[in-house]
mmCIF file of C-alpha atoms and ligand atoms in Angstrom:
data_model
loop_
_atom_site.group_PDB
_atom_site.id
_atom_site.type_symbol
_atom_site.label_atom_id
_atom_site.label_comp_id
_atom_site.label_asym_id
_atom_site.label_seq_id
_atom_site.Cartn_x
_atom_site.Cartn_y
_atom_site.Cartn_z
ATOM 1 C CA MET A 649 38.046 64.317 32.191
ATOM 2 C CA PHE A 650 40.063 61.107 32.667
ATOM 3 C CA ASN A 651 40.488 59.570 36.144
ATOM 4 C CA SER A 652 44.209 59.086 35.689
ATOM 5 C CA ASN A 653 46.593 60.464 33.075
ATOM 6 C CA PRO A 654 45.434 59.317 29.645
ATOM 7 C CA VAL A 655 47.775 57.969 26.982
ATOM 8 C CA LEU A 656 47.660 60.278 23.985
ATOM 9 C CA GLY A 657 47.753 58.933 20.433
ATOM 10 C CA ILE A 658 49.053 61.316 17.779
ATOM 11 C CA ILE A 659 48.676 60.650 14.068
ATOM 12 C CA GLY A 660 51.644 62.105 12.207
ATOM 13 C CA GLY A 661 55.275 62.281 13.225
ATOM 14 C CA GLY A 662 56.532 65.613 11.894
ATOM 15 C CA GLN A 663 57.501 68.723 13.836
ATOM 16 C CA LEU A 664 53.934 69.362 15.029
ATOM 17 C CA GLY A 665 53.795 65.813 16.422
ATOM 18 C CA SER A 666 57.170 66.381 18.104
ATOM 19 C CA PHE A 667 56.007 69.569 19.811
ATOM 20 C CA LEU A 668 52.734 67.940 20.908
ATOM 21 C CA ALA A 669 54.609 64.964 22.360
ATOM 22 C CA SER A 670 56.952 67.317 24.260
ATOM 23 C CA SER A 671 53.987 69.217 25.705
ATOM 24 C CA ALA A 672 52.356 65.956 26.777
ATOM 25 C CA LYS A 673 55.569 64.831 28.478
ATOM 26 C CA LYS A 674 55.649 68.040 30.555
ATOM 27 C CA LEU A 675 52.153 67.156 31.776
ATOM 28 C CA GLY A 676 53.107 63.558 32.574
ATOM 29 C CA ILE A 677 51.033 62.269 29.665
ATOM 30 C CA LYS A 678 52.509 59.394 27.620
ATOM 31 C CA THR A 679 52.328 59.497 23.829
ATOM 32 C CA VAL A 680 52.093 56.921 21.054
ATOM 33 C CA ILE A 681 52.675 58.194 17.528
ATOM 34 C CA LEU A 682 51.282 56.581 14.405
ATOM 35 C CA THR A 683 53.110 57.567 11.240
ATOM 36 C CA ASP A 684 53.890 56.197 7.802
ATOM 37 C CA ASP A 685 57.356 57.779 7.844
ATOM 38 C CA PRO A 686 60.112 55.472 9.139
ATOM 39 C CA LEU A 687 62.310 58.563 9.644
ATOM 40 C CA ALA A 688 59.639 60.535 11.520
ATOM 41 C CA PRO A 689 61.375 63.190 13.635
ATOM 42 C CA ALA A 690 58.778 62.817 16.416
ATOM 43 C CA LYS A 691 60.215 59.430 17.338
ATOM 44 C CA SER A 692 62.788 61.242 19.493
ATOM 45 C CA PHE A 693 60.022 62.886 21.546
ATOM 46 C CA CYS A 694 57.274 60.287 22.026
ATOM 47 C CA ASP A 695 57.118 57.231 24.271
ATOM 48 C CA GLU A 696 56.262 54.816 21.493
ATOM 49 C CA ILE A 697 56.012 54.927 17.722
ATOM 50 C CA ILE A 698 54.052 52.699 15.347
ATOM 51 C CA ILE A 699 55.222 52.939 11.769
ATOM 52 C CA SER A 700 52.564 51.911 9.343
ATOM 53 C CA ASN A 701 50.466 52.902 6.425
ATOM 54 C CA TYR A 702 47.294 54.579 7.799
ATOM 55 C CA SER A 703 44.999 52.085 6.114
ATOM 56 C CA GLN A 704 46.578 48.950 7.636
ATOM 57 C CA LYS A 705 43.822 47.752 9.943
ATOM 58 C CA GLN A 706 45.932 45.564 12.210
ATOM 59 C CA LYS A 707 48.347 48.410 12.995
ATOM 60 C CA LEU A 708 45.461 50.833 13.485
ATOM 61 C CA GLU A 709 43.941 48.396 15.983
ATOM 62 C CA GLU A 710 47.253 48.108 17.818
ATOM 63 C CA PHE A 711 47.458 51.921 17.983
ATOM 64 C CA VAL A 712 43.867 52.206 19.234
ATOM 65 C CA SER A 713 44.453 49.575 21.917
ATOM 66 C CA LYS A 714 47.374 51.528 23.367
ATOM 67 C CA VAL A 715 45.800 54.972 23.745
ATOM 68 C CA ASN A 716 42.852 56.716 25.437
ATOM 69 C CA VAL A 717 42.449 59.726 23.193
ATOM 70 C CA VAL A 718 43.649 60.422 19.640
ATOM 71 C CA THR A 719 44.583 63.627 17.880
ATOM 72 C CA PHE A 720 46.414 64.442 14.646
ATOM 73 C CA GLU A 721 49.023 66.851 13.373
ATOM 74 C CA PHE A 722 47.704 67.179 9.819
ATOM 75 C CA GLU A 723 44.173 67.284 8.461
ATOM 76 C CA ASN A 724 44.551 65.151 5.369
ATOM 77 C CA ILE A 725 43.895 61.850 7.060
ATOM 78 C CA PRO A 726 41.200 59.821 5.286
ATOM 79 C CA PHE A 727 37.843 60.274 7.044
ATOM 80 C CA GLU A 728 37.405 56.465 7.184
ATOM 81 C CA VAL A 729 40.589 56.106 9.230
ATOM 82 C CA LEU A 730 39.495 58.687 11.825
ATOM 83 C CA SER A 731 35.952 57.357 12.024
ATOM 84 C CA PHE A 732 37.276 53.788 12.433
ATOM 85 C CA ILE A 733 39.378 54.963 15.382
ATOM 86 C CA SER A 734 36.517 56.991 16.850
ATOM 87 C CA LYS A 735 34.366 53.849 17.137
ATOM 88 C CA ASN A 736 36.621 52.828 20.030
ATOM 89 C CA LYS A 737 38.417 55.897 21.268
ATOM 90 C CA LYS A 738 37.789 59.594 21.475
ATOM 91 C CA VAL A 739 39.199 61.471 18.461
ATOM 92 C CA LEU A 740 39.675 65.194 18.999
ATOM 93 C CA PRO A 741 39.002 67.342 17.111
ATOM 94 C CA SER A 742 36.149 65.157 15.891
ATOM 95 C CA PRO A 743 36.349 63.446 12.473
ATOM 96 C CA GLU A 744 33.206 65.311 11.368
ATOM 97 C CA ILE A 745 35.104 68.600 11.647
ATOM 98 C CA ASN A 746 37.940 67.213 9.612
ATOM 99 C CA LYS A 747 35.554 66.144 6.916
ATOM 100 C CA ILE A 748 34.466 69.770 6.418
ATOM 101 C CA VAL A 749 37.868 71.362 6.707
ATOM 102 C CA GLN A 750 39.809 68.954 4.500
ATOM 103 C CA ASN A 751 37.733 69.937 1.486
ATOM 104 C CA ARG A 752 38.147 73.582 0.438
ATOM 105 C CA ASN A 753 34.687 73.740 -1.163
ATOM 106 C CA GLU A 754 32.935 72.426 1.967
ATOM 107 C CA GLU A 755 35.096 74.612 4.202
ATOM 108 C CA LYS A 756 34.180 77.775 2.308
ATOM 109 C CA LYS A 757 30.463 76.903 2.270
ATOM 110 C CA PHE A 758 30.615 76.370 6.022
ATOM 111 C CA ILE A 759 32.282 79.764 6.595
ATOM 112 C CA LYS A 760 29.898 81.578 4.265
ATOM 113 C CA ASN A 761 26.869 79.996 5.960
ATOM 114 C CA LEU A 762 28.075 81.479 9.240
ATOM 115 C CA GLY A 763 27.802 84.930 7.669
ATOM 116 C CA ILE A 764 31.595 85.324 7.692
ATOM 117 C CA THR A 765 33.405 86.883 4.731
ATOM 118 C CA THR A 766 35.589 84.500 2.793
ATOM 119 C CA THR A 767 37.370 84.855 -0.548
ATOM 120 C CA PRO A 768 34.864 84.767 -3.458
ATOM 121 C CA TRP A 769 35.067 81.317 -5.026
ATOM 122 C CA ILE A 770 33.385 78.865 -7.362
ATOM 123 C CA TYR A 771 33.616 75.114 -7.681
ATOM 124 C CA VAL A 772 34.996 74.267 -11.142
ATOM 125 C CA ASN A 773 35.159 71.082 -13.150
ATOM 126 C CA SER A 774 36.509 72.239 -16.500
ATOM 127 C CA LYS A 775 38.099 75.059 -18.443
ATOM 128 C CA ASN A 776 34.612 75.847 -19.681
ATOM 129 C CA ASP A 777 33.436 76.517 -16.106
ATOM 130 C CA ILE A 778 36.139 79.159 -15.820
ATOM 131 C CA GLU A 779 35.321 80.639 -19.246
ATOM 132 C CA LYS A 780 31.763 81.183 -18.023
ATOM 133 C CA ASN A 781 33.058 83.017 -14.937
ATOM 134 C CA LYS A 782 35.748 85.294 -16.336
ATOM 135 C CA ASP A 783 34.973 87.871 -13.637
ATOM 136 C CA MET A 784 36.739 85.481 -11.195
ATOM 137 C CA LEU A 785 40.075 86.158 -12.936
ATOM 138 C CA PRO A 786 42.780 86.746 -12.000
ATOM 139 C CA GLY A 787 42.170 83.855 -9.677
ATOM 140 C CA ILE A 788 43.847 80.983 -7.932
ATOM 141 C CA LEU A 789 42.860 77.471 -8.847
ATOM 142 C CA LYS A 790 43.187 75.234 -5.793
ATOM 143 C CA THR A 791 42.640 71.498 -5.460
ATOM 144 C CA CYS A 792 39.698 70.836 -3.129
ATOM 145 C CA THR A 793 41.711 68.339 -1.107
ATOM 146 C CA LEU A 794 45.275 67.552 -0.060
ATOM 147 C CA GLY A 795 46.809 70.993 -0.702
ATOM 148 C CA TYR A 796 49.330 72.533 1.699
ATOM 149 C CA ASP A 797 52.159 75.085 1.465
ATOM 150 C CA GLY A 798 50.759 76.232 -1.868
ATOM 151 C CA LYS A 799 50.858 72.716 -3.353
ATOM 152 C CA GLY A 800 48.075 72.045 -5.855
ATOM 153 C CA GLN A 801 47.584 75.746 -6.671
ATOM 154 C CA HIS A 802 47.796 77.597 -9.998
ATOM 155 C CA LEU A 803 47.590 81.342 -10.490
ATOM 156 C CA ILE A 804 45.347 81.963 -13.507
ATOM 157 C CA ASN A 805 45.553 85.393 -15.127
ATOM 158 C CA ASN A 806 43.913 84.392 -18.389
ATOM 159 C CA LEU A 807 42.260 81.391 -19.994
ATOM 160 C CA ASN A 808 45.407 80.355 -21.936
ATOM 161 C CA GLU A 809 47.092 79.388 -18.717
ATOM 162 C CA ILE A 810 44.627 76.590 -18.008
ATOM 163 C CA ASP A 811 45.549 72.988 -18.735
ATOM 164 C CA GLU A 812 42.389 70.925 -19.334
ATOM 165 C CA ASN A 813 44.198 67.812 -18.016
ATOM 166 C CA TRP A 814 44.254 69.190 -14.492
ATOM 167 C CA PHE A 815 40.526 68.484 -14.180
ATOM 168 C CA SER A 816 40.865 64.783 -14.914
ATOM 169 C CA LEU A 817 43.076 64.367 -11.859
ATOM 170 C CA ASN A 818 41.495 66.581 -9.199
ATOM 171 C CA GLU A 819 38.491 68.575 -8.100
ATOM 172 C CA TYR A 820 39.105 72.316 -7.889
ATOM 173 C CA ILE A 821 37.816 75.600 -6.621
ATOM 174 C CA LEU A 822 38.703 78.887 -8.298
ATOM 175 C CA GLU A 823 39.253 81.723 -5.853
ATOM 176 C CA LYS A 824 39.430 85.344 -6.775
ATOM 177 C CA LYS A 825 42.930 86.737 -6.267
ATOM 178 C CA ILE A 826 42.839 89.191 -3.382
ATOM 179 C CA ASN A 827 44.946 92.358 -3.397
ATOM 180 C CA LEU A 828 46.668 91.629 -0.153
ATOM 181 C CA LYS A 829 47.688 94.262 2.315
ATOM 182 C CA GLN A 830 48.570 91.764 5.030
ATOM 183 C CA GLU A 831 47.983 88.232 6.243
ATOM 184 C CA ILE A 832 47.223 87.359 9.855
ATOM 185 C CA SER A 833 46.191 84.278 11.783
ATOM 186 C CA VAL A 834 44.418 83.648 15.060
ATOM 187 C CA ILE A 835 45.144 80.570 17.151
ATOM 188 C CA ILE A 836 42.407 79.533 19.539
ATOM 189 C CA THR A 837 42.133 76.679 22.018
ATOM 190 C CA ARG A 838 38.647 75.594 23.005
ATOM 191 C CA PHE A 839 38.149 73.404 26.060
ATOM 192 C CA GLU A 840 35.572 70.713 26.922
ATOM 193 C CA ASN A 841 33.451 73.170 28.926
ATOM 194 C CA GLY A 842 33.405 75.719 26.079
ATOM 195 C CA ASP A 843 36.041 78.013 27.603
ATOM 196 C CA CYS A 844 38.409 79.509 25.044
ATOM 197 C CA TYR A 845 41.928 80.859 25.149
ATOM 198 C CA ILE A 846 42.497 83.097 22.123
ATOM 199 C CA TYR A 847 46.074 84.114 21.347
ATOM 200 C CA GLU A 848 46.580 87.602 19.979
ATOM 201 C CA PRO A 849 46.535 87.883 16.166
ATOM 202 C CA ILE A 850 49.822 86.953 14.495
ATOM 203 C CA GLU A 851 51.060 88.695 11.347
ATOM 204 C CA ASN A 852 52.394 86.363 8.661
ATOM 205 C CA ILE A 853 54.601 86.837 5.641
ATOM 206 C CA HIS A 854 54.497 84.182 2.931
ATOM 207 C CA LYS A 855 57.047 83.639 0.196
ATOM 208 C CA GLU A 856 56.043 81.486 -2.778
ATOM 209 C CA GLN A 857 52.893 80.528 -0.813
ATOM 210 C CA ILE A 858 54.930 79.124 2.092
ATOM 211 C CA LEU A 859 55.008 80.798 5.491
ATOM 212 C CA LYS A 860 58.314 82.602 5.896
ATOM 213 C CA LYS A 861 57.855 84.810 8.968
ATOM 214 C CA SER A 862 55.367 85.332 11.778
ATOM 215 C CA LYS A 863 55.356 88.072 14.378
ATOM 216 C CA ILE A 864 53.499 89.554 17.319
ATOM 217 C CA PRO A 865 52.198 92.123 17.677
ATOM 218 C CA ALA A 866 50.519 92.195 14.266
ATOM 219 C CA ASN A 867 50.493 95.660 12.779
ATOM 220 C CA ILE A 868 46.684 95.970 12.700
ATOM 221 C CA ASN A 869 44.069 98.272 14.173
ATOM 222 C CA GLN A 870 41.955 97.461 17.228
ATOM 223 C CA ASP A 871 38.875 96.709 15.092
ATOM 224 C CA ILE A 872 40.611 94.013 13.053
ATOM 225 C CA TYR A 873 42.252 92.663 16.198
ATOM 226 C CA LYS A 874 38.866 92.143 17.871
ATOM 227 C CA GLN A 875 37.029 91.072 14.747
ATOM 228 C CA SER A 876 39.615 88.373 13.935
ATOM 229 C CA GLN A 877 39.388 86.952 17.458
ATOM 230 C CA ASN A 878 35.578 87.039 17.437
ATOM 231 C CA VAL A 879 35.408 85.248 14.094
ATOM 232 C CA ALA A 880 37.792 82.539 15.310
ATOM 233 C CA LYS A 881 35.646 82.077 18.408
ATOM 234 C CA LYS A 882 32.453 81.879 16.372
ATOM 235 C CA ILE A 883 33.966 79.228 14.089
ATOM 236 C CA ALA A 884 35.354 77.171 16.994
ATOM 237 C CA LYS A 885 32.000 77.285 18.780
ATOM 238 C CA LYS A 886 29.991 76.326 15.698
ATOM 239 C CA LEU A 887 32.321 73.367 15.077
ATOM 240 C CA ASN A 888 32.082 72.394 18.746
ATOM 241 C CA PHE A 889 35.843 72.289 18.487
ATOM 242 C CA ILE A 890 37.943 70.840 21.293
ATOM 243 C CA GLY A 891 41.653 71.536 21.028
ATOM 244 C CA THR A 892 43.739 74.135 19.247
ATOM 245 C CA MET A 893 42.865 75.420 15.788
ATOM 246 C CA CYS A 894 43.963 78.268 13.554
ATOM 247 C CA VAL A 895 42.070 80.661 11.319
ATOM 248 C CA GLU A 896 44.123 82.224 8.513
ATOM 249 C CA TYR A 897 42.969 85.626 7.280
ATOM 250 C CA PHE A 898 43.667 87.973 4.414
ATOM 251 C CA ILE A 899 43.429 91.738 4.900
ATOM 252 C CA ASP A 900 42.842 93.395 1.540
ATOM 253 C CA ILE A 901 43.996 96.860 0.550
ATOM 254 C CA GLN A 902 40.620 98.290 1.617
ATOM 255 C CA ASN A 903 41.286 96.840 5.091
ATOM 256 C CA ASN A 904 38.564 94.164 4.838
ATOM 257 C CA LEU A 905 39.111 91.079 6.957
ATOM 258 C CA ILE A 906 38.588 87.901 4.911
ATOM 259 C CA VAL A 907 38.869 84.313 6.118
ATOM 260 C CA ASN A 908 41.309 82.381 3.948
ATOM 261 C CA GLU A 909 41.166 78.955 5.575
ATOM 262 C CA ILE A 910 40.828 76.995 8.810
ATOM 263 C CA ALA A 911 43.463 74.590 10.089
ATOM 264 C CA PRO A 912 41.853 72.173 12.597
ATOM 265 C CA ARG A 913 45.134 71.720 14.448
ATOM 266 C CA VAL A 914 48.177 73.449 15.877
ATOM 267 C CA HIS A 915 49.708 75.705 13.241
ATOM 268 C CA ASN A 916 53.094 76.864 11.987
ATOM 269 C CA SER A 917 52.242 80.531 12.634
ATOM 270 C CA GLY A 918 51.759 79.629 16.315
ATOM 271 C CA HIS A 919 55.297 78.304 16.832
ATOM 272 C CA LEU A 920 56.250 81.566 18.490
ATOM 273 C CA THR A 921 53.829 80.716 21.326
ATOM 274 C CA LEU A 922 56.427 78.122 22.458
ATOM 275 C CA ASN A 923 58.619 80.947 23.755
ATOM 276 C CA ALA A 924 56.413 84.025 23.838
ATOM 277 C CA PHE A 925 53.704 82.613 26.143
ATOM 278 C CA ASP A 926 53.666 80.698 29.400
ATOM 279 C CA ILE A 927 51.323 78.155 27.798
ATOM 280 C CA SER A 928 51.999 77.380 24.112
ATOM 281 C CA GLN A 929 49.479 76.356 21.466
ATOM 282 C CA PHE A 930 50.799 72.779 21.871
ATOM 283 C CA ASP A 931 50.448 72.752 25.670
ATOM 284 C CA ASN A 932 46.927 74.101 25.339
ATOM 285 C CA HIS A 933 45.983 71.550 22.688
ATOM 286 C CA VAL A 934 47.102 68.664 24.878
ATOM 287 C CA ARG A 935 45.365 70.191 27.904
ATOM 288 C CA ALA A 936 42.075 70.646 26.037
ATOM 289 C CA ILE A 937 41.900 67.187 24.456
ATOM 290 C CA CYS A 938 42.891 65.489 27.716
ATOM 291 C CA GLY A 939 40.027 67.184 29.556
ATOM 292 C CA LEU A 940 42.183 69.644 31.512
ATOM 293 C CA LYS A 941 40.965 73.163 32.060
ATOM 294 C CA ASN A 942 41.901 76.536 30.628
ATOM 295 C CA LEU A 943 44.568 78.051 32.861
ATOM 296 C CA PRO A 944 45.441 81.754 32.954
ATOM 297 C CA ASN A 945 48.085 82.292 30.286
ATOM 298 C CA LYS A 946 50.612 85.093 30.162
ATOM 299 C CA LYS A 947 52.393 86.658 27.232
ATOM 300 C CA ILE A 948 56.102 86.824 27.965
ATOM 301 C CA SER A 949 57.139 89.145 25.165
ATOM 302 C CA ASN A 950 56.727 90.217 21.576
ATOM 303 C CA ALA A 951 58.333 87.832 19.136
ATOM 304 C CA GLU A 952 59.254 86.994 15.577
ATOM 305 C CA MET A 953 59.527 83.511 14.101
ATOM 306 C CA ILE A 954 61.467 82.632 10.958
ATOM 307 C CA ASN A 955 60.835 79.370 9.128
ATOM 308 C CA ILE A 956 63.957 77.594 7.931
ATOM 309 C CA LEU A 957 63.440 75.797 4.641
ATOM 310 C CA GLY A 958 65.559 73.244 2.760
ATOM 311 C CA SER A 959 69.346 73.458 2.888
ATOM 312 C CA ASP A 960 69.216 76.831 4.669
ATOM 313 C CA ILE A 961 69.122 74.706 7.848
ATOM 314 C CA ASN A 962 72.896 74.197 7.494
ATOM 315 C CA ASN A 963 73.434 77.927 8.013
ATOM 316 C CA TYR A 964 71.680 77.738 11.371
ATOM 317 C CA LYS A 965 73.089 74.521 12.819
ATOM 318 C CA ASN A 966 76.435 75.730 14.096
ATOM 319 C CA ARG A 967 75.597 79.310 14.875
ATOM 320 C CA LYS A 968 75.822 80.895 18.289
ATOM 321 C CA TYR A 969 72.529 82.247 19.609
ATOM 322 C CA SER A 970 71.805 85.004 22.081
ATOM 323 C CA ASN A 971 69.589 84.239 25.037
ATOM 324 C CA ASN A 972 66.532 85.820 23.384
ATOM 325 C CA GLU A 973 66.920 83.534 20.325
ATOM 326 C CA TYR A 974 65.504 80.009 20.230
ATOM 327 C CA PHE A 975 66.553 77.719 17.397
ATOM 328 C CA PHE A 976 64.552 74.540 16.751
ATOM 329 C CA ASP A 977 66.004 71.849 14.512
ATOM 330 C CA TYR A 978 63.242 69.444 13.444
ATOM 331 C CA LEU A 979 65.844 66.664 13.068
ATOM 332 C CA LYS A 980 64.679 65.732 9.576
ATOM 333 C CA LYS A 981 67.116 63.342 7.958
ATOM 334 C CA ASP A 982 66.671 64.323 4.322
ATOM 335 C CA ILE A 983 66.924 67.912 3.260
ATOM 336 C CA ARG A 984 64.516 68.744 0.452
ATOM 337 C CA ASP A 985 63.959 72.015 -1.341
ATOM 338 C CA LYS A 986 61.278 74.101 0.475
ATOM 339 C CA ARG A 987 60.855 71.447 3.176
ATOM 340 C CA LYS A 988 60.309 72.894 6.654
ATOM 341 C CA MET A 989 63.521 71.935 8.473
ATOM 342 C CA GLY A 990 63.452 74.139 11.556
ATOM 343 C CA HIS A 991 62.575 77.561 12.893
ATOM 344 C CA LEU A 992 64.095 80.396 14.866
ATOM 345 C CA THR A 993 62.127 82.488 17.339
ATOM 346 C CA ILE A 994 63.497 85.808 18.498
ATOM 347 C CA LEU A 995 61.923 87.332 21.596
ATOM 348 C CA LYS A 996 61.711 91.128 21.429
ATOM 349 C CA TYR A 997 61.765 92.402 24.995
HETATM 350 P P1 ADP B 239 47.706 76.307 1.805
HETATM 351 O O1 ADP B 239 46.642 75.349 2.174
HETATM 352 O O2 ADP B 239 48.729 75.728 0.883
HETATM 353 O O3 ADP B 239 48.263 77.053 2.997
HETATM 354 P P2 ADP B 239 46.424 78.831 1.119
HETATM 355 O O4 ADP B 239 45.102 78.891 0.470
HETATM 356 O O5 ADP B 239 46.513 79.273 2.531
HETATM 357 O O6 ADP B 239 46.954 77.353 0.902
HETATM 358 O O7 ADP B 239 47.445 79.669 0.227
HETATM 359 C C1 ADP B 239 48.809 79.854 0.566
HETATM 360 C C2 ADP B 239 49.188 81.325 0.378
HETATM 361 O O8 ADP B 239 48.984 81.721 -0.990
HETATM 362 C C3 ADP B 239 48.342 82.297 1.181
HETATM 363 O O9 ADP B 239 48.793 82.399 2.509
HETATM 364 C C4 ADP B 239 48.513 83.567 0.361
HETATM 365 O O10 ADP B 239 49.776 84.160 0.596
HETATM 366 C C5 ADP B 239 48.474 83.046 -1.071
HETATM 367 N N1 ADP B 239 47.061 83.027 -1.556
HETATM 368 C C6 ADP B 239 46.230 81.981 -1.512
HETATM 369 N N2 ADP B 239 45.004 82.281 -1.987
HETATM 370 C C7 ADP B 239 45.048 83.578 -2.337
HETATM 371 C C8 ADP B 239 44.085 84.499 -2.897
HETATM 372 N N3 ADP B 239 42.841 84.108 -3.178
HETATM 373 N N4 ADP B 239 44.494 85.758 -3.124
HETATM 374 C C9 ADP B 239 45.760 86.162 -2.837
HETATM 375 N N5 ADP B 239 46.704 85.350 -2.322
HETATM 376 C C10 ADP B 239 46.374 84.068 -2.069
HETATM 377 MG MG1 MG B 240 47.264 78.425 4.251
#
């Protein structure tokens, strides 16, 4: 707990940073954003922005001097940068958590060691490693680090599809391809005193490995509902997590619940909480990392969220919306194919 309102530092200036800064503002908390993107959309929402490469020490020091607590909107920040900051200021969630979660091999070991089911996987270094484990095919080869929105992934049906050169550039895991019935996610906020607020499971539809739609309620049975929330709680507790995080799950055609991955931050599938709950995932994240307590939260209504990618944003900009529809334009200057440009949430009363 801080004696007066802390100043919140946020690393990253994309849409997640924008929503976090807006939540902080509602609470009277000032924000300073550190980003390497001169066009960062979050600059319209924060109190101050520092534009710099994350490894530039002088700028990092300036950032640290201006804030009381630091968080981040994406997990792929070098561990050295977060641990440098944490020497002077609180970083939440803690850099140690990030170290586990930003490496798919470490993340999966951590989940497995908790006795939680995750996708079968092996760490691979060469085509030969895969040849020796043909029972893992068809599988998905994923870079251990820096992957998002399906980047750095290759579907491998047979050995001919493997390019030996891939292994000189990156470390990989090979995951067995799951016969998916559904995908869901659970967003959880854990507070300083260990209290948790767990949002109801959200059902997600991906297209070309990018989230396309999310909705509540998820079309799942009571068992999976409870199990997915319990698993998220177990993971958050084990990590001693403070803030909002997301657990992504697969449900296979036999109705097994399998952890896909953990995002140690607010998550795209939780955008519908901005309108469907009194307290959104962003509000709760800011509350938790600033030492505020877990308040009773109320669901306002069922909802569906649609991600708007690339030039599709132009079709949404000048439309008229009903009062149960909430359009968010992320104010990104350059439109790129498959780039997340905005989203639309429809409340279903
Ligand atoms: P990212 O970090 O890019 O989100 P994910 O591992 O979550 O990577 O993969 C993105 C999407 O690709 C998943 O949500 C799912 O739709 C599909 N996918 C990934 N791994 C598997 C798998 N082992 N079996 C089936 N589908 C998968
Ligand atoms: Mg994912």
